[in-house]
Structure formats: structure tokens, C-alpha cells
Amino acid sequence: MDQIGLKRKEKIDSLYLTIERGFLVKGRKVVIPSIESGVCRYCGKKSPDVCFKTEAHAFPGFIGNNSLFSSDECDSCNELFSRIIEDDLANYMGVARTLKANSR
């Protein structure tokens, strides 16, 4: 790794807390643990005001993530992100994904 890459890595490492290191393996689920059980990291609401029954993808499933999940995203926020943010992102990426798939 060159000096610029090393400096970028150090900057990223200083901004994020590493909770696990490893590789994602197809067919094996990894769930990112919540810092505070029963509390949504997005809306801050707690159980029983919100539910945590739905599997929340840490990265959208449409980009191929079937392995990494989050345990601290309530069902309401998960549905909101799926409906609004992920749908817009999927529409935005649609052409690029189609072109990439056809180039294989």
C-alpha cells in the first residue's frame, strides 16, 4: 500500500469503530450486534414502541448483500429505508447494473 493509501486507511480507521473483522461467506449470515439492545439506531425508539422482527440488511439486498445484517434497525425504519432510499438508489443504479450484467 502506498503512502496515500495508508493515510486514507488510517483516517477511515480513526472514524469508525471496528466491531468485527472477517470475510463474508455466501450462505452464512453475519449480524452486526446492537450497541444498546432494543433501541433503533436511526429513530431512537425503544421496544415495545417499535418491533425488531424483520431482518434488516446492513447494505441493500439488491446490490447482492445476503450475508450482512443489522440488529439495531427497527421494522419501521427498515420499511422506510426500503421504500424510499433503497428504491431511489436502485432506480439510480439500474442502468449501470443492467450494462454490467450484460457485459459478462
XYZ file of N, CA and C in Angstrom:
312
model
N 0.860 -1.172 0.000
C 0.000 0.000 0.000
C 0.907 1.236 0.000
N 0.602 2.201 -0.868
C 1.413 3.423 -0.928
C 1.065 4.364 0.233
N 1.817 5.447 0.350
C 1.625 6.377 1.477
C 0.242 7.018 1.479
N -0.269 7.365 0.292
C -1.609 7.977 0.217
C -2.661 6.974 0.680
N -2.558 5.739 0.218
C -3.497 4.698 0.632
C -3.421 4.431 2.124
N -2.208 4.435 2.666
C -2.032 4.211 4.097
C -2.661 5.337 4.919
N -2.482 6.590 4.468
C -3.079 7.730 5.169
C -4.617 7.653 5.121
N -5.161 7.259 3.978
C -6.620 7.123 3.854
C -7.137 6.034 4.792
N -6.435 4.908 4.840
C -6.830 3.816 5.723
C -6.796 4.274 7.179
N -5.758 4.981 7.568
C -5.649 5.471 8.942
C -6.789 6.435 9.270
N -7.152 7.286 8.316
C -8.255 8.230 8.524
C -9.571 7.483 8.725
N -9.826 6.508 7.862
C -11.058 5.719 7.977
C -11.072 4.974 9.305
N -9.946 4.354 9.655
C -9.858 3.627 10.923
C -10.131 4.531 12.124
N -9.745 5.798 12.028
C -9.960 6.717 13.149
C -11.423 7.150 13.277
N -12.197 7.016 12.212
C -13.590 7.471 12.214
C -14.593 6.377 12.577
N -14.177 5.128 12.463
C -15.104 4.028 12.674
C -14.605 3.090 13.759
N -15.540 2.503 14.465
C -15.244 1.510 15.477
C -15.357 0.137 14.823
N -14.288 -0.624 14.850
C -14.313 -1.963 14.285
C -14.966 -2.890 15.294
N -16.052 -3.534 14.868
C -16.739 -4.448 15.775
C -16.459 -5.898 15.404
N -16.031 -6.131 14.189
C -15.710 -7.488 13.763
C -14.867 -7.415 12.511
N -13.941 -8.331 12.404
C -13.141 -8.462 11.189
C -13.377 -9.849 10.633
N -13.397 -9.941 9.339
C -13.581 -11.250 8.732
C -14.054 -11.112 7.305
N -14.461 -12.210 6.764
C -14.921 -12.251 5.385
C -16.368 -12.712 5.349
N -17.103 -12.170 4.417
C -18.468 -12.621 4.226
C -18.433 -13.873 3.364
N -19.158 -14.884 3.790
C -19.188 -16.152 3.088
C -20.606 -16.381 2.604
N -20.734 -16.708 1.324
C -22.053 -16.950 0.748
C -22.769 -18.036 1.550
N -24.000 -17.738 1.942
C -24.790 -18.683 2.701
C -24.648 -18.567 4.213
N -23.706 -17.753 4.672
C -23.524 -17.568 6.115
C -23.926 -16.152 6.497
N -24.835 -16.019 7.430
C -25.296 -14.700 7.858
C -24.427 -14.181 8.992
N -24.105 -12.900 8.904
C -23.404 -12.204 9.975
C -24.316 -11.075 10.426
N -24.595 -11.018 11.711
C -25.464 -9.977 12.254
C -24.624 -9.017 13.081
N -24.668 -7.743 12.699
C -23.955 -6.711 13.445
C -24.722 -6.485 14.741
N -24.071 -6.673 15.878
C -24.792 -6.526 17.151
C -25.144 -5.076 17.439
N -26.223 -4.895 18.181
C -26.616 -3.539 18.569
C -25.791 -3.087 19.769
N -25.556 -1.795 19.834
C -24.825 -1.228 20.972
C -25.723 -1.231 22.197
N -26.998 -0.893 21.979
C -27.974 -0.896 23.071
C -29.178 -1.713 22.626
N -29.338 -2.887 23.174
C -30.382 -3.816 22.769
C -31.770 -3.199 22.876
N -32.570 -3.430 21.825
C -33.945 -2.951 21.837
C -34.119 -1.488 21.526
N -33.049 -0.820 21.005
C -33.130 0.596 20.647
C -32.712 0.743 19.181
N -33.545 1.415 18.393
C -33.232 1.641 16.982
C -32.165 2.725 16.861
N -31.128 2.445 16.100
C -30.041 3.420 15.969
C -30.436 4.607 15.091
N -31.532 4.496 14.360
C -31.951 5.585 13.480
C -32.973 6.510 14.144
N -34.052 5.951 14.646
C -35.109 6.800 15.223
C -34.983 6.934 16.734
N -34.201 6.056 17.365
C -34.004 6.123 18.801
C -35.145 5.556 19.627
N -36.180 5.036 18.952
C -37.309 4.457 19.682
C -36.919 3.100 20.252
N -37.612 2.741 21.331
C -37.294 1.512 22.046
C -38.436 0.518 21.956
N -38.088 -0.714 22.157
C -39.068 -1.767 22.291
C -39.822 -1.516 23.607
N -41.095 -1.607 23.714
C -42.088 -2.172 22.815
C -42.740 -1.159 21.868
N -42.265 0.090 21.824
C -42.849 1.079 20.908
C -42.567 0.735 19.448
N -41.473 0.025 19.195
C -41.137 -0.438 17.855
C -40.750 -1.911 17.941
N -40.844 -2.598 16.800
C -40.500 -4.030 16.732
C -39.198 -4.221 15.979
N -38.551 -5.335 16.241
C -37.307 -5.706 15.572
C -37.450 -7.123 15.009
N -38.546 -7.373 14.274
C -38.829 -8.710 13.753
C -38.265 -8.937 12.356
N -38.160 -7.890 11.552
C -37.694 -8.001 10.173
C -36.176 -8.019 10.118
N -35.620 -8.860 9.245
C -34.174 -8.843 9.036
C -33.805 -7.570 8.289
N -32.926 -6.794 8.863
C -32.510 -5.532 8.253
C -31.130 -5.723 7.615
N -31.072 -5.597 6.310
C -29.794 -5.697 5.612
C -28.924 -4.490 5.960
N -27.662 -4.720 6.291
C -26.738 -3.620 6.572
C -26.455 -2.839 5.293
N -26.419 -3.541 4.175
C -26.337 -2.954 2.836
C -27.485 -3.556 2.052
N -28.060 -2.832 1.112
C -29.247 -3.327 0.407
C -29.047 -4.699 -0.236
N -30.103 -5.495 -0.181
C -30.073 -6.804 -0.818
C -29.922 -6.717 -2.325
N -30.448 -5.656 -2.939
C -30.388 -5.557 -4.397
C -28.975 -5.381 -4.933
N -28.020 -5.018 -4.086
C -26.628 -4.938 -4.550
C -25.880 -6.236 -4.258
N -26.628 -7.246 -3.802
C -26.034 -8.558 -3.605
C -25.745 -8.937 -2.167
N -26.125 -8.096 -1.219
C -25.862 -8.417 0.179
C -26.913 -9.386 0.712
N -26.504 -10.621 0.878
C -27.358 -11.618 1.503
C -26.696 -12.183 2.754
N -25.676 -11.483 3.242
C -24.889 -12.002 4.356
C -24.828 -11.095 5.572
N -24.838 -9.782 5.368
C -24.582 -8.859 6.473
C -25.865 -8.139 6.890
N -26.238 -8.346 8.158
C -27.486 -7.804 8.675
C -27.232 -6.969 9.931
N -28.184 -6.107 10.240
C -28.079 -5.228 11.391
C -29.173 -5.586 12.394
N -28.822 -5.640 13.668
C -29.818 -5.993 14.679
C -30.419 -4.776 15.376
N -29.984 -3.576 14.992
C -30.475 -2.376 15.689
C -31.217 -1.409 14.779
N -31.942 -1.974 13.821
C -32.794 -1.168 12.932
C -34.216 -1.670 13.096
N -35.098 -0.813 13.580
C -36.478 -1.230 13.830
C -37.212 -1.483 12.513
N -38.308 -2.200 12.604
C -39.087 -2.546 11.414
C -39.599 -1.308 10.686
N -39.967 -0.267 11.441
C -40.487 0.960 10.822
C -39.406 1.642 9.982
N -38.205 1.780 10.534
C -37.110 2.413 9.788
C -36.682 1.540 8.616
N -36.670 0.227 8.821
C -36.307 -0.690 7.754
C -37.268 -0.538 6.572
N -38.551 -0.472 6.862
C -39.558 -0.314 5.809
C -39.411 1.035 5.118
N -39.166 2.084 5.892
C -38.991 3.416 5.328
C -37.775 3.466 4.400
N -36.653 2.923 4.860
C -35.442 2.924 4.033
C -35.637 2.092 2.774
N -36.325 0.945 2.910
C -36.585 0.099 1.744
C -37.440 0.822 0.720
N -38.475 1.451 1.200
C -39.456 2.085 0.309
C -38.921 3.344 -0.349
N -38.194 4.145 0.383
C -37.776 5.447 -0.140
C -36.325 5.444 -0.609
N -35.412 5.235 0.294
C -33.993 5.389 -0.039
C -33.508 4.284 -0.963
N -33.756 3.022 -0.596
C -33.245 1.920 -1.407
C -33.914 1.876 -2.771
N -35.193 2.221 -2.840
C -35.890 2.240 -4.124
C -35.282 3.296 -5.046
N -35.027 4.484 -4.504
C -34.402 5.541 -5.312
C -32.997 5.140 -5.746
N -32.238 4.549 -4.848
C -30.883 4.109 -5.187
C -30.916 3.018 -6.255
N -31.842 2.080 -6.130
C -31.966 1.017 -7.135
C -32.329 1.598 -8.498
N -33.245 2.567 -8.520
C -33.608 3.209 -9.784
C -32.427 3.961 -10.382
N -31.667 4.634 -9.540
C -30.494 5.377 -9.995
C -29.439 4.436 -10.564
N -29.227 3.311 -9.899
C -28.188 2.372 -10.322
C -28.660 1.431 -11.422
N -29.924 1.448 -11.741
C -30.498 0.484 -12.675
C -29.779 0.349 -13.991
N -29.471 1.435 -14.645
C -28.816 1.388 -15.945
C -27.423 0.794 -15.821
N -26.670 1.241 -14.836
C -25.302 0.734 -14.641
C -25.326 -0.763 -14.342
N -26.282 -1.214 -13.538
C -26.356 -2.634 -13.200
C -26.721 -3.455 -14.421
N -27.619 -2.934 -15.265
C -28.013 -3.638 -16.476
C -26.834 -3.751 -17.431
N -26.117 -2.658 -17.632
C -24.971 -2.672 -18.536
C -23.891 -3.614 -18.024
N -23.647 -3.623 -16.733
C -22.623 -4.504 -16.145
C -23.036 -5.966 -16.324
N -24.301 -6.268 -16.075
C -24.764 -7.641 -16.191
C -24.650 -8.135 -17.629
N -24.923 -7.263 -18.592
C -24.846 -7.655 -19.992
C -23.426 -7.800 -20.504
N -22.456 -7.218 -19.799
C -21.074 -7.265 -20.261
C -20.358 -8.540 -19.840
N -21.021 -9.387 -19.068
C -20.382 -10.625 -18.583
C -20.349 -11.688 -19.625
